[in-house]
Amino acid sequence: MSEHHITPLRTYLIIAASLLFLSGVTVWVSYIDLGSFNIVLAMFVATVKASLVAFFFMHLLWDDKKNLTMFLMSLMFFGIFVTITMLDTEFRGDLGLNPEVKDPINKRAAFYDTLPLTDTHGHPVDEHSDEHHEDKDHH
Amino acid sequence: MIKNTKQNYLNHPRGIMSWLLTVDHKRIGLMYLVSGILFFFMGGLLALVMRFELAAPGNDIISNEIYNNAYTLHGAIMIFLFIIPAIPGALGNILLPLMVGAKDVAFPRLNLASFYIYSFGALFALYTIVNGGVDTGWTFYTPYSTQSSSNVVPMTLGIFIIGFSSILTGLNFIATVHKMRIPGLTWYKLPLFVWALYGTSLVQITATPVLAITMVLLMLERFLGIGIFDPALGGDPVLYQHFFWFYSHPAVYIMILPAFGIISEIIPVHSRKKIWGYKFIAYSTLSIAFIGFLVWGHHMFTSGQSVFSQIVFSFITYFVGIPTGVKIFSWILTMYKGQVSFTPPMLYALAFLFLFTIGGLTGIFLGAVALDIHLHDTYFVVAHFHYVMQGGTIVAFLGGLHHWWPKSFGVMYNQTIANIAALGVFIGFNGTFFPQFLLGLRGMPRRYATYDEQFVELHSYSTFWSGILGISIFIAVMNLFWSFMKKNKVDPGSNPWGGMTLEWTHTSSPPHPHNFEEEPVLQHGPYDYDKVIVQKTYKK
Amino acid sequence: MAHHNPDAPSHLKHYFHDVNQQYETSKFAMWAFILTEVLTFAGLFVAYIVYRSWYPDMFVDAHKLLDVNKGLMNTIVLITSSLTMALAIWAIQKNNKKLSVFMLLATFIFALVFLGIKFLEYSHKFEVGQLPGEFYSYMGPDAVHLNNPHIFFSIYFIMTGLHGLHVAIGMGLIAWLVYSTQKGNLTSEYYTPMEMIGIFWHLVDLIWIYLFPLFYLIG
Amino acid sequence: MLDRLTEFFFPKQVSTFASEIDSLYFFIFYSSVALFFIVVFGMLYLSIKYRHRKGEELKLTSSKAHSNLLESLFFIIPLILVSITFVWGIRAYLKMVIVPDDAIEIKVTGVSWFWTFDYPDGGQTLNELVVPSNTPVKLVLSSKDVLHSFFIPVMRSKMDCLPNRYNVMWFDATKEGVYDIFCTEYCGTGHSQMGAKVIVMRPAQYEEWALELGADDDSIPLDELGAKLYTQKACNTCHTEDGSALVGPSFLQTSQMYEQERVFDDGTSSIIDDNYVRNSILEPQTQIVAGYQGVMPTYQGLLNDRELDALITYIKSLDGDSQI
């Protein structure tokens, strides 16, 4: 088995450090409000991290390319699944045929009507007392 | 080069434990075959019960509840317990390693595990029968399936478990095709059955996980009311249909691709002619497997999905039709300037061409959105589906069994009876399902236990012929079984059809416990009837 | 069986020609298995994406009920465990059994820490009633206006739960690796199981890399 | 000729788009028949012409197994046919989904296992959809419980009904008459009985009918109104009046057992009286007769007090005048 590629220790350490660094970056960025760009950026960072893991930790970079193909295939089918499902879910009630159709399921489930109000500890509170006296940063 | 050895996989080693713990792909294939045939008969019996109920309009034999249970179990058993696991599991297991010249599949123990997982899942499915059945239809559409008081959970759990077996078999086959071929057996020299199994396995490993997660979500919906598919909880039943068909449409190709492979073997061998358009058939297998993932929405043309996706799905649906069509023409042209023998496997293959062409062409009607809206959920769909699944897959499966029977078990069946049964299957099948196209066009909805007077004539025709179909299939299978019991042995070197692939030329019938006594050396391609004459050898 | 080399290593199965074929086959099959894993999670990601686009405001507000600090801690723990897993393989490739076992143990402990933090998170959610589906009962001041938050928590619990299940399975596999490495069954000549389980473990990390921003960060 | 063929294959054409859909069908049908005959003829011709005759030596056969021309023909001809089909199908489909602005709107609700129809000027019917001819009618569909699908074969139109959502279909009926409606999405035990009728009237007649809707009923005696409601409100899909059991217990049995005790599936029992019958209609899930499934939907809001009284009177009257 001596012909197998042995990744140098240095590479592993650099990759792990970059992963930790990128995790920090993505948390930091999430506190800046960029609107819908937040999600794009977060997914971009996540994809960079995922590629680092796949190519270096999982050795895809040095492996038989068939293995990479398998992995890419899984992403392709995931893409197909998402895209085609969204062709429906994002376009229901297109053609503007019927306004009721447009916003299909935004109806609150019935069981919420029976739920009592709670404080941030989940204990029921009296509706008439001040609801906002609790500190929100409990945890 | 085939030695007259007395040792084969059936008699060596002996003892019940040597079967239960076997890692030999041929024995595992045989176990799949036996359980598959049992489920096939069980599903067939349920079908006959339904057909007899439908002979007349009212609730004459069984009540609505029993009818609903019967059709659900018929669908679930035929699809999840027979066609999907058992056909690749039986013929694929027995033949794939032989065809690539390997001593076994890549992971024999995994292969055995896969069989036991299948059996374990099947137990759950059988439990639903003793426990009072399940009445949701094999599609388990929400919210009915989250509300029904019948055994939805054991059934979905069974399907979930069988899914793992399907995935493991798929993994095993893919690894075997990629890595276990003998030197010189390049991709373009592989028998087309191997290509078909390869395509099937790709679909299995890609689609089945989504079924598994769908079944998990369905069960959670029942236990926890998670609200993803249940409209009363803010969820969306149409999303369930997307999830379900993302698996179940490709699953149709899990069911039909092995049949394509079988036909691609039978026709050249029994016509003694190089197959027409080898590369095209090989590539179309892969492209059908791929396009199969893009078209699931045509099961949902009346569900209220967006008009945009209706159009997209209708458009892509046609692209499945074209490679399939070219395959049919290639099979027919294969016979050109050949030497065609009308043996039982060849009769099944010709019946397949006839029936599958009808099944495929009626798919075009259903792909046109405007027309599908009228035909959706009517008997037209029932007829189309059975023309593809029974007229296609099961007829090809019977053909494959007859083709490889002497190879797998070293016995020969009575060919006259086999021919008569094949004819009976063909006629009985058309008699049963052709009237159903008309029923559908005239508006008869499916899954009805009772129906309107106007449909009675066509329904009673259908019922009459279904009896003939049932009897013919029973005779066909019993004829095979009988030859096995009677020990109607053929000479181990027999090659009754003059096959050219490794399993015919390089190993005994039934094969040696380790497949080949010495590693096979490839001498010619799988269909080189223009270069080599392989004699038909068949000695008792 | 006359058909293989008498001096073939004991781990070589008789139906393979040589160790390299066996190694490559296992690895290829492992990647095919990874494909099935990705597609299992794919279904849940689709559910996430669809519901996020249907209930954008609810998702943004409901995610604030999750604890970013615990999420970040878990991210760090899991990335580190991925590194130790990779180093365990590196060590066995260098035939350093002791280091390899040490790294495996470290990976195991990190996995345990991950599940511990997860447990704290879950138990808090259980306490306050931020539960999946019909069991949801939290109507605190920061949630009372939300439209169907139980769907967010359904998806959150199913995805992190399934991920947690993978962590637990991975722990079992790693424990077995510790045992067989210690016993000397795995060497630089034959370490296929470790390579396979390593790939599995990195996949668990890889999925978390997406779960973390999708649930804890994106507002 | 084509008319007779249409009659053979299809139910009557009643909507404006039906004829276009049928023509699309015949286009695909004739192309398919042509392709099918090519396949079957080719198969039989080649297999018989090149059959292996008895005693004939096996020989090396032709190596001809490829032809670019033929293979591209196989590709191009079906491609042309399916392209036409696709475009035609989409054009017809768009006609089926784009609702004219002046359509009258009727709300259709599927309940296991009957249909209710709410009309624009108030009033409701059960299992009877009344529409004017030569007027576009838009149906807004939904469901109270599980999925149903609303299928009118003569209109060639069909659409699923989903709970908590609205789907839309429309048609413009061209011929007066009474036609079938089926439920085509499996919805449980009574699925095959979930039929209804669509009654197409001349517009003037429809106007008159719509005015009368909801106005009558007060004048007829209670037991007659009950008998009418028995079919109109679809009680008869599950309860017979001759003593035989369908999905639910027969009304005759209930009638005969009046003032007697009835046992429920949870072991409790109760005396059958007017209150019991009223409760069984409004809250059917609370007391389920032993041996039956609790599948009946509530009729809360579908029956007013006088109608409830009418049904009770009608059920009580069964004992006296109808015997098996």
mmCIF file of N, CA, C and O in Angstrom, chain B residues 330-382:
data_model
loop_
_atom_site.group_PDB
_atom_site.id
_atom_site.type_symbol
_atom_site.label_atom_id
_atom_site.label_comp_id
_atom_site.label_asym_id
_atom_site.label_seq_id
_atom_site.Cartn_x
_atom_site.Cartn_y
_atom_site.Cartn_z
ATOM 1 N N SER B 330 -33.869 -0.602 -32.693
ATOM 2 C CA SER B 330 -32.602 -1.342 -32.743
ATOM 3 C C SER B 330 -32.825 -2.827 -32.506
ATOM 4 O O SER B 330 -32.224 -3.666 -33.176
ATOM 5 N N TRP B 331 -33.705 -3.146 -31.540
ATOM 6 C CA TRP B 331 -33.949 -4.562 -31.267
ATOM 7 C C TRP B 331 -34.553 -5.246 -32.487
ATOM 8 O O TRP B 331 -34.202 -6.370 -32.817
ATOM 9 N N ILE B 332 -35.475 -4.535 -33.145
ATOM 10 C CA ILE B 332 -36.113 -5.163 -34.307
ATOM 11 C C ILE B 332 -35.093 -5.361 -35.416
ATOM 12 O O ILE B 332 -35.024 -6.425 -36.037
ATOM 13 N N LEU B 333 -34.281 -4.333 -35.664
ATOM 14 C CA LEU B 333 -33.310 -4.440 -36.759
ATOM 15 C C LEU B 333 -32.241 -5.489 -36.464
ATOM 16 O O LEU B 333 -31.573 -5.966 -37.376
ATOM 17 N N THR B 334 -32.080 -5.836 -35.202
ATOM 18 C CA THR B 334 -31.102 -6.875 -34.870
ATOM 19 C C THR B 334 -31.410 -8.170 -35.624
ATOM 20 O O THR B 334 -30.506 -8.900 -36.011
ATOM 21 N N MET B 335 -32.687 -8.423 -35.860
ATOM 22 C CA MET B 335 -33.065 -9.685 -36.498
ATOM 23 C C MET B 335 -32.720 -9.714 -37.994
ATOM 24 O O MET B 335 -32.693 -10.774 -38.598
ATOM 25 N N TYR B 336 -32.439 -8.531 -38.551
ATOM 26 C CA TYR B 336 -32.158 -8.431 -39.981
ATOM 27 C C TYR B 336 -30.942 -9.293 -40.368
ATOM 28 O O TYR B 336 -29.865 -9.149 -39.801
ATOM 29 N N LYS B 337 -31.164 -10.207 -41.296
ATOM 30 C CA LYS B 337 -30.127 -11.138 -41.766
ATOM 31 C C LYS B 337 -29.561 -11.998 -40.648
ATOM 32 O O LYS B 337 -28.378 -12.330 -40.629
ATOM 33 N N GLY B 338 -30.404 -12.349 -39.698
ATOM 34 C CA GLY B 338 -29.957 -13.270 -38.660
ATOM 35 C C GLY B 338 -30.550 -14.645 -38.912
ATOM 36 O O GLY B 338 -30.999 -14.952 -40.015
ATOM 37 N N GLN B 339 -30.507 -15.493 -37.893
ATOM 38 C CA GLN B 339 -31.152 -16.804 -37.959
ATOM 39 C C GLN B 339 -32.048 -16.922 -36.731
ATOM 40 O O GLN B 339 -31.592 -17.331 -35.665
ATOM 41 N N VAL B 340 -33.315 -16.542 -36.913
ATOM 42 C CA VAL B 340 -34.201 -16.379 -35.767
ATOM 43 C C VAL B 340 -34.845 -17.710 -35.382
ATOM 44 O O VAL B 340 -35.454 -18.369 -36.227
ATOM 45 N N SER B 341 -34.686 -18.118 -34.111
ATOM 46 C CA SER B 341 -35.374 -19.323 -33.641
ATOM 47 C C SER B 341 -36.520 -18.903 -32.731
ATOM 48 O O SER B 341 -36.332 -18.052 -31.863
ATOM 49 N N PHE B 342 -37.675 -19.536 -32.914
ATOM 50 C CA PHE B 342 -38.817 -19.182 -32.071
ATOM 51 C C PHE B 342 -38.838 -20.026 -30.803
ATOM 52 O O PHE B 342 -39.678 -20.891 -30.622
ATOM 53 N N THR B 343 -37.873 -19.767 -29.948
ATOM 54 C CA THR B 343 -37.789 -20.477 -28.671
ATOM 55 C C THR B 343 -38.640 -19.725 -27.643
ATOM 56 O O THR B 343 -39.019 -18.571 -27.887
ATOM 57 N N PRO B 344 -38.924 -20.339 -26.487
ATOM 58 C CA PRO B 344 -39.713 -19.603 -25.481
ATOM 59 C C PRO B 344 -39.134 -18.229 -25.116
ATOM 60 O O PRO B 344 -39.896 -17.253 -25.100
ATOM 61 N N PRO B 345 -37.831 -18.094 -24.853
ATOM 62 C CA PRO B 345 -37.356 -16.745 -24.525
ATOM 63 C C PRO B 345 -37.610 -15.765 -25.662
ATOM 64 O O PRO B 345 -37.989 -14.611 -25.424
ATOM 65 N N MET B 346 -37.424 -16.220 -26.905
ATOM 66 C CA MET B 346 -37.630 -15.323 -28.041
ATOM 67 C C MET B 346 -39.100 -14.928 -28.142
ATOM 68 O O MET B 346 -39.410 -13.772 -28.458
ATOM 69 N N LEU B 347 -40.012 -15.868 -27.862
ATOM 70 C CA LEU B 347 -41.435 -15.507 -27.899
ATOM 71 C C LEU B 347 -41.731 -14.426 -26.869
ATOM 72 O O LEU B 347 -42.458 -13.468 -27.143
ATOM 73 N N TYR B 348 -41.157 -14.583 -25.691
ATOM 74 C CA TYR B 348 -41.370 -13.538 -24.681
ATOM 75 C C TYR B 348 -40.785 -12.212 -25.153
ATOM 76 O O TYR B 348 -41.369 -11.154 -24.932
ATOM 77 N N ALA B 349 -39.627 -12.270 -25.804
ATOM 78 C CA ALA B 349 -39.012 -11.026 -26.271
ATOM 79 C C ALA B 349 -39.890 -10.350 -27.321
ATOM 80 O O ALA B 349 -40.076 -9.132 -27.302
ATOM 81 N N LEU B 350 -40.449 -11.159 -28.239
ATOM 82 C CA LEU B 350 -41.320 -10.563 -29.259
ATOM 83 C C LEU B 350 -42.582 -9.997 -28.601
ATOM 84 O O LEU B 350 -43.052 -8.912 -28.968
ATOM 85 N N ALA B 351 -43.126 -10.740 -27.618
ATOM 86 C CA ALA B 351 -44.296 -10.228 -26.894
ATOM 87 C C ALA B 351 -43.944 -8.918 -26.207
ATOM 88 O O ALA B 351 -44.725 -7.959 -26.220
ATOM 89 N N PHE B 352 -42.738 -8.862 -25.652
ATOM 90 C CA PHE B 352 -42.286 -7.628 -25.009
ATOM 91 C C PHE B 352 -42.312 -6.480 -26.007
ATOM 92 O O PHE B 352 -42.811 -5.395 -25.716
ATOM 93 N N LEU B 353 -41.746 -6.708 -27.194
ATOM 94 C CA LEU B 353 -41.683 -5.621 -28.178
ATOM 95 C C LEU B 353 -43.085 -5.102 -28.483
ATOM 96 O O LEU B 353 -43.322 -3.895 -28.547
ATOM 97 N N PHE B 354 -44.018 -6.022 -28.674
ATOM 98 C CA PHE B 354 -45.395 -5.644 -28.993
ATOM 99 C C PHE B 354 -46.004 -4.838 -27.834
ATOM 100 O O PHE B 354 -46.507 -3.734 -28.023
ATOM 101 N N LEU B 355 -45.933 -5.414 -26.637
ATOM 102 C CA LEU B 355 -46.623 -4.813 -25.500
ATOM 103 C C LEU B 355 -45.946 -3.528 -25.041
ATOM 104 O O LEU B 355 -46.599 -2.535 -24.746
ATOM 105 N N PHE B 356 -44.615 -3.554 -25.024
ATOM 106 C CA PHE B 356 -43.918 -2.374 -24.540
ATOM 107 C C PHE B 356 -44.105 -1.209 -25.506
ATOM 108 O O PHE B 356 -44.150 -0.051 -25.097
ATOM 109 N N THR B 357 -44.215 -1.512 -26.809
ATOM 110 C CA THR B 357 -44.463 -0.431 -27.766
ATOM 111 C C THR B 357 -45.792 0.244 -27.452
ATOM 112 O O THR B 357 -45.890 1.471 -27.446
ATOM 113 N N ILE B 358 -46.821 -0.554 -27.156
ATOM 114 C CA ILE B 358 -48.104 0.049 -26.785
ATOM 115 C C ILE B 358 -47.945 0.850 -25.491
ATOM 116 O O ILE B 358 -48.392 1.996 -25.386
ATOM 117 N N GLY B 359 -47.250 0.252 -24.524
ATOM 118 C CA GLY B 359 -47.053 0.957 -23.261
ATOM 119 C C GLY B 359 -46.329 2.273 -23.463
ATOM 120 O O GLY B 359 -46.703 3.300 -22.896
ATOM 121 N N GLY B 360 -45.284 2.259 -24.297
ATOM 122 C CA GLY B 360 -44.515 3.481 -24.526
ATOM 123 C C GLY B 360 -45.322 4.524 -25.272
ATOM 124 O O GLY B 360 -45.340 5.696 -24.899
ATOM 125 N N LEU B 361 -46.014 4.084 -26.321
ATOM 126 C CA LEU B 361 -46.771 5.057 -27.121
ATOM 127 C C LEU B 361 -47.900 5.694 -26.315
ATOM 128 O O LEU B 361 -48.173 6.885 -26.464
ATOM 129 N N THR B 362 -48.544 4.908 -25.445
ATOM 130 C CA THR B 362 -49.617 5.523 -24.662
ATOM 131 C C THR B 362 -49.050 6.506 -23.647
ATOM 132 O O THR B 362 -49.768 7.379 -23.170
ATOM 133 N N GLY B 363 -47.758 6.371 -23.366
ATOM 134 C CA GLY B 363 -47.122 7.382 -22.518
ATOM 135 C C GLY B 363 -47.130 8.743 -23.172
ATOM 136 O O GLY B 363 -47.209 9.769 -22.490
ATOM 137 N N ILE B 364 -47.050 8.776 -24.511
ATOM 138 C CA ILE B 364 -47.075 10.060 -25.216
ATOM 139 C C ILE B 364 -48.400 10.784 -24.970
ATOM 140 O O ILE B 364 -48.433 12.000 -24.782
ATOM 141 N N PHE B 365 -49.512 10.024 -24.931
ATOM 142 C CA PHE B 365 -50.812 10.644 -24.655
ATOM 143 C C PHE B 365 -50.778 11.323 -23.285
ATOM 144 O O PHE B 365 -51.298 12.412 -23.100
ATOM 145 N N LEU B 366 -50.153 10.613 -22.339
ATOM 146 C CA LEU B 366 -50.166 11.131 -20.971
ATOM 147 C C LEU B 366 -49.169 12.263 -20.782
ATOM 148 O O LEU B 366 -49.263 13.022 -19.835
ATOM 149 N N GLY B 367 -48.189 12.369 -21.701
ATOM 150 C CA GLY B 367 -47.217 13.450 -21.574
ATOM 151 C C GLY B 367 -47.780 14.785 -22.034
ATOM 152 O O GLY B 367 -47.279 15.834 -21.657
ATOM 153 N N ALA B 368 -48.816 14.736 -22.896
ATOM 154 C CA ALA B 368 -49.421 15.988 -23.368
ATOM 155 C C ALA B 368 -50.344 16.495 -22.273
ATOM 156 O O ALA B 368 -51.355 15.876 -21.966
ATOM 157 N N VAL B 369 -49.981 17.647 -21.679
ATOM 158 C CA VAL B 369 -50.707 18.103 -20.477
ATOM 159 C C VAL B 369 -52.207 18.135 -20.698
ATOM 160 O O VAL B 369 -52.977 17.628 -19.876
ATOM 161 N N ALA B 370 -52.641 18.747 -21.818
ATOM 162 C CA ALA B 370 -54.073 18.970 -22.003
ATOM 163 C C ALA B 370 -54.822 17.644 -21.989
ATOM 164 O O ALA B 370 -55.898 17.525 -21.415
ATOM 165 N N LEU B 371 -54.232 16.644 -22.615
ATOM 166 C CA LEU B 371 -54.888 15.349 -22.690
ATOM 167 C C LEU B 371 -54.764 14.613 -21.355
ATOM 168 O O LEU B 371 -55.685 13.919 -20.933
ATOM 169 N N ASP B 372 -53.630 14.802 -20.706
ATOM 170 C CA ASP B 372 -53.441 14.108 -19.430
ATOM 171 C C ASP B 372 -54.479 14.545 -18.413
ATOM 172 O O ASP B 372 -54.906 13.763 -17.571
ATOM 173 N N ILE B 373 -54.899 15.809 -18.498
ATOM 174 C CA ILE B 373 -55.870 16.274 -17.509
ATOM 175 C C ILE B 373 -57.134 15.442 -17.610
ATOM 176 O O ILE B 373 -57.738 15.084 -16.599
ATOM 177 N N HIS B 374 -57.516 15.068 -18.818
ATOM 178 C CA HIS B 374 -58.677 14.179 -18.949
ATOM 179 C C HIS B 374 -58.347 12.755 -18.497
ATOM 180 O O HIS B 374 -59.166 12.101 -17.862
ATOM 181 N N LEU B 375 -57.148 12.294 -18.819
ATOM 182 C CA LEU B 375 -56.845 10.882 -18.589
ATOM 183 C C LEU B 375 -56.298 10.585 -17.192
ATOM 184 O O LEU B 375 -56.269 9.439 -16.769
ATOM 185 N N HIS B 376 -55.857 11.616 -16.512
ATOM 186 C CA HIS B 376 -55.195 11.423 -15.233
ATOM 187 C C HIS B 376 -56.083 10.675 -14.248
ATOM 188 O O HIS B 376 -57.264 10.949 -14.135
ATOM 189 N N ASP B 377 -55.469 9.725 -13.505
ATOM 190 C CA ASP B 377 -56.210 8.965 -12.501
ATOM 191 C C ASP B 377 -57.422 8.233 -13.060
ATOM 192 O O ASP B 377 -58.412 8.027 -12.364
ATOM 193 N N THR B 378 -57.374 7.873 -14.336
ATOM 194 C CA THR B 378 -58.423 7.013 -14.880
ATOM 195 C C THR B 378 -57.791 5.670 -15.236
ATOM 196 O O THR B 378 -56.584 5.481 -15.084
ATOM 197 N N TYR B 379 -58.619 4.773 -15.760
ATOM 198 C CA TYR B 379 -58.097 3.471 -16.144
ATOM 199 C C TYR B 379 -57.095 3.546 -17.282
ATOM 200 O O TYR B 379 -56.357 2.599 -17.520
ATOM 201 N N PHE B 380 -57.062 4.665 -18.016
ATOM 202 C CA PHE B 380 -56.050 4.792 -19.060
ATOM 203 C C PHE B 380 -54.658 4.693 -18.436
ATOM 204 O O PHE B 380 -53.761 4.039 -18.965
ATOM 205 N N VAL B 381 -54.500 5.343 -17.309
ATOM 206 C CA VAL B 381 -53.211 5.304 -16.615
ATOM 207 C C VAL B 381 -52.927 3.892 -16.108
ATOM 208 O O VAL B 381 -51.805 3.396 -16.200
ATOM 209 N N VAL B 382 -53.982 3.249 -15.579
ATOM 210 C CA VAL B 382 -53.812 1.883 -15.088
ATOM 211 C C VAL B 382 -53.324 0.989 -16.232
ATOM 212 O O VAL B 382 -52.361 0.224 -16.087
#
